[in-house]
């Protein structure tokens, strides 16, 4: 199913006879893979510049994980705390990321977020207001000032709907419910992608002068996650397979507050907005325990700290009946909750029979976000492969070892736009020869069809996925040790060998089993990379909590772990020194230390 | 907190647009289980090709809408326990062609979306807008595009006026666009004469009843827009003005109710 631009795409459509399989051919200047906030922002940028743009969306348009973002979008507009500035936002971001962030990305992000907020408003997004008629801002964990522009607890919905409507007002062609299986290169440059439509199972080869990867994260490698089924990290593996460098892959964010009961909703996000609005964490003894972990910031400490605190309370026997801790927002009263947190009220009432205006919630850490990803140039989001750009959660660097709440939505728009500009410049720079060997495409089609058209029986992709999720829960969870990680790696490598044996029933018509067979390949590859990099980072830093190396290692504070596919097709890891911060940035921290 | 030995039983439509039937399945009952949990269990353990749409599993994204016993529901928000003692028959939304099993072709909605006149403002953000000016925009903005209001609307479901009628979801969108204090486009002609077709709605309130986020679609979106259209089109003075100025309708801005 696709939705055409007013003029359609200028892509050629042709039927080709392969030896075994026909595929349609489309052509665009820029192909955007992923239709969340970052992908749509890049698409709008390139389309408005007059380029032919294709957007591939694994789901229907507007259903991307961006829609789940609740608390708000961080931007130092200074509407409620005029002292705020990009400098403080930059420093908060670096401190929270434990200084392994790409400082230039953090600088650009802090400087440009306000413009992206106002741009959204210009395009019809509506934020809650201050008494002066400006955009209101709420406090959030480890942000020095009240900084999150928001609309209740559905800010992500407002963002995705605005971007979706903006995209549909351009000539961009949207390929809905379409999955990309491989990027194709010629002379070292990315020149196209093979995709299939989930509805019919038909293949499309999309030629493109530039590709913007914006597929989001990979929370689905864990059983308990706030991520939707889509979060299988397609883009990071597609990029890795095409030769791109990845960075900080060991850094997975555990959000401190996911639902724990009933079982079907375990892991579902409870927005940090609850703590932003004054929510209090208590254990089964009724203690407000955050005082023991971060006396100053309490519940509004950074996510890594609060997640570890919640985990520790339960580990040490002070948990709730369903294995969580209590989060109490009853002081806000029914009216306050309906204004500030209506979605949370509905979610708990409907799914857990809990009225949060009367009772506390039960919460526990849930896998939420991936700080690591495709390594990109800060200015234009170019990956290390010519023609391939990346933005949003699939890209790494901005957040370092721990992401601040609210920095994700601003990341999507700041770097989605920059990736769009990067792609435009690349397309306009030179000539692009996009022809690839038809046999190469046909080989890929054969590979993708193998689980479904052999008529054999074999392993279920769902069961392999479940085993993988369990292995990652058991061995690469919030608390890690070398022994555990190695055991996990053994299990994942065994699963990797079994991928060949996956077989599914049914036809290619909207067949989720077949789709899962594609996804699980991504999940296995990412899990292997995460386990290997988590083994390399022998310290505690942000989200990486190594019980066997309980301190922060000064030297590792200057290092990123870079992953790339080596000559043998195996995971290569290199530790790389982080370039020192220039004076205008490092000076900010020195000044602060003096005060 | 896991299976207590009892089973959830449900009948699920299996088939495509041409052929299909309800097939009965059984899956272990778990406390708090929603219909989507049951469907996904069946998919993982019994029928790997059972087609269903879902994303967030938290009633935020609107992907998993289908019909249970003929009534549109979000599968992720509907508890199995609600049907104690009753059959559970799950089938795809009826107002569009069935693709397979629980998935129907909702792409028509995106065509209507493309035809909608988007937000536009000559003024430059940051806007100065007060809470009291925008408060009533929050309700239509809550829409999660589950398309259940579209599915249940007689104009589409029974009379199949897909070519000339936008449907409740898009009246909700047009409502906030028309009410936005900074928007400067006019959509009354669209609503009356182009794709909108708002006059076909006879206010049966079916859409309001099924809205999973509680938007009062009929009272707060459709009726105010109908009033505005009536005001523009059937006021004799304005009719004369249109004749003289050769325009279909006057400029409109800001409040719908305020006209």
mmCIF file with all atom_site columns, C-alpha atoms in Angstrom, chain A residues 1 199, chain B residues 13 15-18 53 92-109 111 151 156 160 162:
data_model
loop_
_atom_site.group_PDB
_atom_site.id
_atom_site.type_symbol
_atom_site.label_atom_id
_atom_site.label_alt_id
_atom_site.label_comp_id
_atom_site.label_asym_id
_atom_site.label_entity_id
_atom_site.label_seq_id
_atom_site.pdbx_PDB_ins_code
_atom_site.Cartn_x
_atom_site.Cartn_y
_atom_site.Cartn_z
_atom_site.occupancy
_atom_site.B_iso_or_equiv
_atom_site.pdbx_formal_charge
_atom_site.auth_seq_id
_atom_site.auth_comp_id
_atom_site.auth_asym_id
_atom_site.auth_atom_id
_atom_site.pdbx_PDB_model_num
ATOM 1  C CA . UNK A 1 1   ? 0.000   0.000   0.000  1.00 0.00 ? 1   UNK A CA 1
ATOM 2  C CA . UNK A 1 199 ? 0.654   -6.505  2.223  1.00 0.00 ? 199 UNK A CA 1
ATOM 3  C CA . UNK B 2 13  ? -11.697 -14.387 10.812 1.00 0.00 ? 13  UNK B CA 1
ATOM 4  C CA . UNK B 2 15  ? -9.093  -15.489 4.922  1.00 0.00 ? 15  UNK B CA 1
ATOM 5  C CA . UNK B 2 16  ? -8.745  -12.771 2.337  1.00 0.00 ? 16  UNK B CA 1
ATOM 6  C CA . UNK B 2 17  ? -11.170 -10.470 0.550  1.00 0.00 ? 17  UNK B CA 1
ATOM 7  C CA . UNK B 2 18  ? -12.755 -13.298 -1.402 1.00 0.00 ? 18  UNK B CA 1
ATOM 8  C CA . UNK B 2 53  ? -1.830  -4.937  12.779 1.00 0.00 ? 53  UNK B CA 1
ATOM 9  C CA . UNK B 2 92  ? -11.317 -6.865  10.403 1.00 0.00 ? 92  UNK B CA 1
ATOM 10 C CA . UNK B 2 93  ? -12.819 -3.373  10.039 1.00 0.00 ? 93  UNK B CA 1
ATOM 11 C CA . UNK B 2 94  ? -15.659 -3.680  7.575  1.00 0.00 ? 94  UNK B CA 1
ATOM 12 C CA . UNK B 2 95  ? -15.680 -0.309  5.821  1.00 0.00 ? 95  UNK B CA 1
ATOM 13 C CA . UNK B 2 96  ? -12.684 -1.196  3.618  1.00 0.00 ? 96  UNK B CA 1
ATOM 14 C CA . UNK B 2 97  ? -11.543 -4.158  1.514  1.00 0.00 ? 97  UNK B CA 1
ATOM 15 C CA . UNK B 2 98  ? -10.103 -7.043  3.509  1.00 0.00 ? 98  UNK B CA 1
ATOM 16 C CA . UNK B 2 99  ? -6.451  -7.819  2.780  1.00 0.00 ? 99  UNK B CA 1
ATOM 17 C CA . UNK B 2 100 ? -6.068  -10.826 5.025  1.00 0.00 ? 100 UNK B CA 1
ATOM 18 C CA . UNK B 2 101 ? -7.393  -12.088 8.366  1.00 0.00 ? 101 UNK B CA 1
ATOM 19 C CA . UNK B 2 102 ? -7.699  -9.042  10.674 1.00 0.00 ? 102 UNK B CA 1
ATOM 20 C CA . UNK B 2 103 ? -6.064  -6.588  8.277  1.00 0.00 ? 103 UNK B CA 1
ATOM 21 C CA . UNK B 2 104 ? -8.085  -4.411  5.944  1.00 0.00 ? 104 UNK B CA 1
ATOM 22 C CA . UNK B 2 105 ? -6.899  -1.855  3.415  1.00 0.00 ? 105 UNK B CA 1
ATOM 23 C CA . UNK B 2 106 ? -7.199  1.504   5.152  1.00 0.00 ? 106 UNK B CA 1
ATOM 24 C CA . UNK B 2 107 ? -5.147  3.410   2.547  1.00 0.00 ? 107 UNK B CA 1
ATOM 25 C CA . UNK B 2 108 ? -8.274  5.347   1.505  1.00 0.00 ? 108 UNK B CA 1
ATOM 26 C CA . UNK B 2 109 ? -7.957  7.298   4.755  1.00 0.00 ? 109 UNK B CA 1
ATOM 27 C CA . UNK B 2 111 ? -5.874  9.704   0.419  1.00 0.00 ? 111 UNK B CA 1
ATOM 28 C CA . UNK B 2 151 ? -15.520 2.133   10.156 1.00 0.00 ? 151 UNK B CA 1
ATOM 29 C CA . UNK B 2 156 ? -19.127 4.877   4.582  1.00 0.00 ? 156 UNK B CA 1
ATOM 30 C CA . UNK B 2 160 ? -20.133 3.566   0.615  1.00 0.00 ? 160 UNK B CA 1
ATOM 31 C CA . UNK B 2 162 ? -16.026 7.015   -0.060 1.00 0.00 ? 162 UNK B CA 1
#
